[in-house]
Coordinates of N, CA and C in Angstrom, one line a residue:
M769 N -4.2 -13.9 -15.4 CA -3.2 -14.9 -15.8 C -1.9 -14.2 -16.0
L770 N -1.9 -13.0 -16.5 CA -0.6 -12.3 -16.7 C 0.1 -12.0 -15.4
G771 N -0.7 -11.7 -14.3 CA -0.1 -11.5 -13.0 C 0.5 -12.7 -12.5
K772 N -0.2 -13.9 -12.6 CA 0.3 -15.2 -12.2 C 1.6 -15.5 -12.9
G773 N 1.6 -15.2 -14.2 CA 2.8 -15.5 -15.0 C 4.0 -14.6 -14.5
V774 N 3.8 -13.4 -14.2 CA 4.9 -12.5 -13.7 C 5.4 -13.1 -12.3
R775 N 4.5 -13.5 -11.5 CA 4.9 -14.1 -10.2 C 5.7 -15.3 -10.4
V776 N 5.3 -16.2 -11.3 CA 6.1 -17.4 -11.5 C 7.5 -17.1 -12.1
L777 N 7.5 -16.1 -13.0 CA 8.8 -15.7 -13.5 C 9.7 -15.1 -12.4
W778 N 9.1 -14.4 -11.5 CA 9.9 -13.8 -10.4 C 10.4 -14.9 -9.4
E779 N 9.5 -15.9 -9.1 CA 9.9 -17.0 -8.2 C 11.0 -17.8 -8.8
R780 N 11.0 -18.0 -10.1 CA 12.1 -18.7 -10.8 C 13.3 -17.9 -11.1
K781 N 13.3 -16.6 -10.6 CA 14.5 -15.7 -10.7 C 14.7 -15.3 -12.2
H782 N 13.7 -15.3 -13.0 CA 13.8 -14.7 -14.4 C 13.7 -13.2 -14.4
I783 N 13.1 -12.7 -13.3 CA 12.9 -11.2 -13.1 C 13.8 -10.9 -12.0
S784 N 14.7 -9.8 -12.2 CA 15.6 -9.4 -11.2 C 14.9 -8.8 -10.0
D785 N 15.7 -8.7 -8.9 CA 15.1 -8.1 -7.7 C 15.2 -6.6 -7.7
S786 N 15.8 -6.0 -8.7 CA 15.9 -4.6 -8.8 C 14.5 -4.0 -9.1
V787 N 13.6 -4.8 -9.7 CA 12.3 -4.3 -10.0 C 11.3 -5.1 -9.1
S788 N 10.6 -4.3 -8.3 CA 9.6 -4.9 -7.3 C 8.5 -5.6 -8.1
V789 N 8.2 -6.8 -7.7 CA 7.1 -7.6 -8.3 C 5.8 -6.9 -8.0
E790 N 5.7 -6.3 -6.8 CA 4.4 -5.6 -6.4 C 4.2 -4.4 -7.4
V791 N 5.3 -3.7 -7.7 CA 5.1 -2.6 -8.6 C 4.7 -3.0 -10.0
I792 N 5.3 -4.1 -10.5 CA 4.9 -4.7 -11.8 C 3.4 -5.1 -11.8
L793 N 3.0 -5.8 -10.7 CA 1.6 -6.3 -10.7 C 0.7 -5.1 -10.5
K794 N 1.1 -4.0 -9.8 CA 0.2 -2.8 -9.7 C 0.0 -2.2 -11.1
R795 N 1.1 -2.1 -11.8 CA 1.1 -1.5 -13.2 C 0.2 -2.3 -14.1
I796 N 0.3 -3.6 -14.0 CA -0.5 -4.5 -14.9 C -2.0 -4.3 -14.5
N797 N -2.3 -4.2 -13.2 CA -3.6 -4.0 -12.8 C -4.2 -2.7 -13.3
Q798 N -3.4 -1.7 -13.2 CA -3.9 -0.4 -13.8 C -4.1 -0.4 -15.3
L799 N -3.2 -1.1 -16.0 CA -3.3 -1.3 -17.4 C -4.6 -2.0 -17.8
V800 N -4.9 -3.1 -17.1 CA -6.1 -3.8 -17.4 C -7.4 -3.0 -17.1
L801 N -7.4 -2.4 -15.9 CA -8.6 -1.7 -15.5 C -8.9 -0.5 -16.4
L802 N -7.8 0.3 -16.7 CA -8.0 1.6 -17.4 C -7.8 1.5 -18.9
G803 N -7.2 0.4 -19.4 CA -6.9 0.3 -20.8 C -7.6 -0.9 -21.5
I804 N -7.4 -2.1 -21.0 CA -7.9 -3.3 -21.8 C -9.4 -3.5 -21.6
N805 N -9.9 -3.3 -20.3 CA -11.3 -3.6 -20.1 C -12.2 -2.6 -20.9
P806 N -11.9 -1.3 -21.0 CA -12.8 -0.5 -21.8 C -12.7 -0.8 -23.3
L807 N -11.6 -1.3 -23.8 CA -11.5 -1.7 -25.2 C -12.3 -2.9 -25.4
I808 N -12.3 -3.9 -24.5 CA -13.1 -5.1 -24.7 C -14.6 -4.8 -24.7
I809 N -15.0 -3.9 -23.8 CA -16.4 -3.6 -23.8 C -16.8 -2.8 -25.1
L810 N -16.0 -1.9 -25.5 CA -16.3 -1.2 -26.8 C -16.3 -2.2 -27.9
G811 N -15.4 -3.1 -28.0 CA -15.3 -4.1 -29.1 C -16.5 -5.0 -29.1
A812 N -17.0 -5.4 -27.9 CA -18.1 -6.3 -27.8 C -19.4 -5.6 -28.3
F813 N -19.5 -4.3 -28.0 CA -20.7 -3.6 -28.5 C -20.6 -3.1 -29.9
W814 N -19.4 -3.1 -30.5 CA -19.2 -2.5 -31.8 C -19.9 -3.4 -32.8
F815 N -19.9 -4.7 -32.6 CA -20.4 -5.6 -33.6 C -21.9 -5.9 -33.4
V816 N -22.5 -5.4 -32.3 CA -23.9 -5.6 -32.1 C -24.7 -4.5 -32.7
K817 N -25.8 -4.9 -33.4 CA -26.6 -3.9 -34.0 C -27.5 -3.3 -32.9
L818 N -27.4 -2.0 -32.7 CA -28.1 -1.3 -31.6 C -29.1 -0.4 -32.3
D819 N -30.4 -0.6 -32.2 CA -31.4 0.2 -32.8 C -31.8 1.4 -32.0
S820 N -31.7 1.3 -30.7 CA -32.1 2.4 -29.8 C -30.9 3.2 -29.4
M821 N -31.1 4.5 -29.3 CA -30.0 5.4 -28.8 C -29.6 5.1 -27.4
K822 N -30.6 4.7 -26.6 CA -30.3 4.4 -25.2 C -29.4 3.1 -25.1
L823 N -29.6 2.2 -26.0 CA -28.8 1.0 -26.0 C -27.4 1.3 -26.5
A824 N -27.3 2.3 -27.4 CA -26.0 2.7 -27.9 C -25.1 3.4 -26.9
L825 N -25.8 4.0 -25.9 CA -25.0 4.7 -24.9 C -24.6 3.7 -23.8
L826 N -25.1 2.6 -23.8 CA -24.8 1.6 -22.7 C -23.3 1.2 -22.6
P827 N -22.6 0.9 -23.8 CA -21.2 0.6 -23.7 C -20.4 1.8 -23.2
M828 N -20.8 3.0 -23.6 CA -20.1 4.2 -23.1 C -20.2 4.4 -21.6
L829 N -21.4 4.1 -21.1 CA -21.6 4.2 -19.6 C -20.7 3.2 -18.9
G830 N -20.6 2.0 -19.5 CA -19.8 0.9 -18.9 C -18.3 1.3 -18.9
V831 N -17.9 1.9 -20.0 CA -16.5 2.4 -20.1 C -16.2 3.5 -19.1
L832 N -17.2 4.4 -19.1 CA -17.1 5.6 -18.1 C -17.0 5.1 -16.7
T833 N -17.8 4.1 -16.4 CA -17.8 3.5 -15.0 C -16.5 2.9 -14.7
L834 N -16.0 2.1 -15.6 CA -14.7 1.5 -15.3 C -13.5 2.5 -15.2
V835 N -13.5 3.5 -16.1 CA -12.4 4.5 -16.0 C -12.5 5.3 -14.7
L836 N -13.7 5.8 -14.4 CA -13.9 6.6 -13.2 C -13.6 5.8 -12.0
G837 N -14.0 4.5 -11.9 CA -13.7 3.6 -10.8 C -12.2 3.4 -10.6
G838 N -11.5 3.2 -11.7 CA -10.1 3.1 -11.7 C -9.4 4.3 -11.2
I839 N -9.8 5.5 -11.7 CA -9.2 6.7 -11.3 C -9.5 7.0 -9.8
L840 N -10.7 6.8 -9.4 CA -11.0 7.0 -8.0 C -10.2 6.0 -7.1
A841 N -10.1 4.8 -7.5 CA -9.3 3.8 -6.7 C -7.9 4.2 -6.6
I842 N -7.3 4.7 -7.6 CA -5.9 5.1 -7.6 C -5.8 6.4 -6.7
S843 N -6.7 7.3 -6.8 CA -6.7 8.5 -6.0 C -6.8 8.2 -4.5
I844 N -7.8 7.3 -4.2 CA -8.0 6.9 -2.8 C -6.7 6.2 -2.2
S845 N -6.1 5.3 -3.0 CA -4.9 4.6 -2.5 C -3.8 5.6 -2.3
K846 N -3.7 6.7 -3.1 CA -2.6 7.7 -2.9 C -2.9 8.4 -1.6
F847 N -4.2 8.8 -1.3 CA -4.6 9.5 -0.1 C -4.3 8.6 1.1
Q848 N -4.6 7.3 1.0 CA -4.4 6.4 2.2 C -2.9 6.3 2.5
K849 N -2.1 6.3 1.4 CA -0.6 6.2 1.6 C -0.1 7.5 2.3
L850 N -0.7 8.7 1.9 CA -0.3 9.9 2.5 C -0.7 10.0 4.0
D851 N -1.9 9.4 4.3 CA -2.4 9.4 5.6 C -1.5 8.5 6.5
R852 N -1.0 7.4 6.0 CA -0.1 6.6 6.8 C 1.2 7.3 7.0
G853 N 1.7 8.1 6.0 CA 2.9 8.9 6.2 C 2.7 9.9 7.3
I854 N 1.6 10.6 7.3 CA 1.3 11.6 8.3 C 1.3 11.0 9.7
R855 N 0.6 9.8 9.8 CA 0.6 9.2 11.1 C 2.0 8.8 11.6
A856 N 2.8 8.2 10.7 CA 4.1 7.8 11.1 C 4.9 9.0 11.5
A857 N 4.8 10.2 10.8 CA 5.5 11.4 11.2 C 5.1 11.9 12.6
K858 N 3.8 11.8 12.8 CA 3.2 12.2 14.1 C 3.7 11.3 15.2
D859 N 3.8 10.0 15.0 CA 4.3 9.1 16.0 C 5.8 9.4 16.2
Q860 N 6.6 9.7 15.2 CA 8.0 10.0 15.3 C 8.1 11.2 16.2
A861 N 7.3 12.2 16.0 CA 7.4 13.5 16.7 C 7.1 13.2 18.2
L862 N 6.1 12.4 18.5 CA 5.8 12.0 19.9 C 6.9 11.3 20.5
Y863 N 7.5 10.4 19.8 CA 8.7 9.6 20.3 C 9.8 10.6 20.7
N864 N 10.1 11.5 19.7 CA 11.2 12.5 20.0 C 10.9 13.3 21.2
L865 N 9.6 13.7 21.4 CA 9.2 14.5 22.5 C 9.5 13.8 23.9
Y866 N 9.1 12.5 23.9 CA 9.2 11.8 25.2 C 10.4 10.8 25.3
R867 N 11.3 10.8 24.4 CA 12.4 9.8 24.4 C 13.2 9.9 25.6
D868 N 13.7 11.1 26.0 CA 14.6 11.3 27.1 C 13.8 10.9 28.4
R869 N 12.6 11.2 28.5 CA 11.8 10.9 29.7 C 11.6 9.4 29.9
L870 N 11.3 8.7 28.7 CA 11.2 7.3 28.8 C 12.5 6.6 29.2
K871 N 13.6 7.1 28.6 CA 14.9 6.5 28.9 C 15.2 6.7 30.4
A872 N 14.9 7.9 31.0 CA 15.2 8.1 32.4 C 14.3 7.2 33.3
I873 N 13.1 6.9 32.9 CA 12.3 6.0 33.6 C 12.9 4.6 33.6
V874 N 13.4 4.2 32.5 CA 14.0 2.8 32.4 C 15.2 2.8 33.3
V875 N 16.1 3.8 33.3 CA 17.3 3.8 34.1 C 16.9 3.8 35.6
D876 N 15.9 4.6 36.0 CA 15.5 4.7 37.4 C 14.9 3.4 37.9
T877 N 14.3 2.5 37.0 CA 13.7 1.3 37.5 C 14.7 0.2 37.7
D878 N 16.0 0.4 37.4 CA 17.0 -0.6 37.6 C 17.0 -1.1 39.0
G879 N 16.9 -2.4 39.2 CA 17.0 -3.0 40.6 C 15.7 -3.2 41.3
I880 N 14.6 -2.9 40.6 CA 13.3 -3.1 41.2 C 13.0 -4.6 41.4
G881 N 13.4 -5.4 40.5 CA 13.3 -6.9 40.6 C 12.0 -7.4 39.9
W882 N 11.9 -8.7 40.0 CA 10.7 -9.4 39.4 C 10.7 -9.3 37.9
G883 N 11.8 -8.9 37.3 CA 11.8 -8.7 35.8 C 11.2 -7.5 35.3
F884 N 10.7 -6.6 36.2 CA 10.1 -5.4 35.8 C 11.0 -4.5 34.9
H885 N 12.2 -4.3 35.4 CA 13.2 -3.4 34.7 C 13.5 -4.1 33.4
D886 N 13.7 -5.4 33.3 CA 14.1 -6.1 32.1 C 12.9 -5.9 31.1
Q887 N 11.7 -6.1 31.5 CA 10.6 -5.9 30.6 C 10.5 -4.5 30.0
L888 N 10.6 -3.5 30.9 CA 10.6 -2.1 30.5 C 11.7 -1.8 29.6
D889 N 12.9 -2.3 29.9 CA 14.1 -2.0 29.1 C 13.9 -2.6 27.7
G890 N 13.3 -3.8 27.6 CA 13.0 -4.5 26.3 C 12.0 -3.7 25.5
M891 N 11.0 -3.2 26.2 CA 9.9 -2.4 25.5 C 10.5 -1.1 24.9
F892 N 11.3 -0.5 25.7 CA 12.0 0.8 25.3 C 12.9 0.5 24.1
F893 N 13.6 -0.6 24.2 CA 14.6 -0.9 23.1 C 13.8 -1.2 21.8
E894 N 12.7 -1.9 21.9 CA 11.9 -2.2 20.7 C 11.3 -0.9 20.1
I895 N 10.8 0.0 20.9 CA 10.3 1.3 20.4 C 11.4 2.1 19.8
A896 N 12.6 2.2 20.4 CA 13.7 2.9 19.9 C 14.1 2.4 18.5
Q897 N 14.2 1.0 18.4 CA 14.5 0.4 17.1 C 13.5 0.7 16.1
E898 N 12.3 0.7 16.4 CA 11.2 1.0 15.5 C 11.4 2.4 14.8
F899 N 11.9 3.4 15.6 CA 12.2 4.7 15.1 C 13.6 4.9 14.6
G900 N 14.3 3.8 14.5 CA 15.7 3.9 13.9 C 16.7 4.4 14.8
E901 N 16.6 4.2 16.1 CA 17.6 4.8 17.0 C 18.4 3.6 17.6
D902 N 19.7 3.8 17.8 CA 20.5 2.8 18.4 C 20.5 3.1 19.9
V903 N 20.2 2.2 20.8 CA 20.1 2.4 22.2 C 21.2 1.6 22.8
D904 N 22.0 2.2 23.7 CA 23.0 1.5 24.4 C 22.7 1.2 25.8

């Protein structure tokens, strides 16, 4: 409900664009998973009379499961973001390696006809724009 409330406030322009809604929602999610959920579980078992030691450990195992799951989820998401960054850098390096050769092919195909050169030129232009290069 809190996340929905933040989204409604953002849509009505009560939250400025300087703060990303995705960042706010991500922080709320982390707070709930790593902070509020374990407290609720501990509170629920606090008032229950537990006669067996095994039953007394049950809430602690639940909290441990939630905390470890949250920590692992955050760690895996960081790793995946790093992996995407490495792939993007690798693609950029490949583009830089073959850029001049690709451009020469586009120039050499001028006049072939049937729209071949135009298609090739358009594809090269899109690739160059993707890597932040101005093509003339």
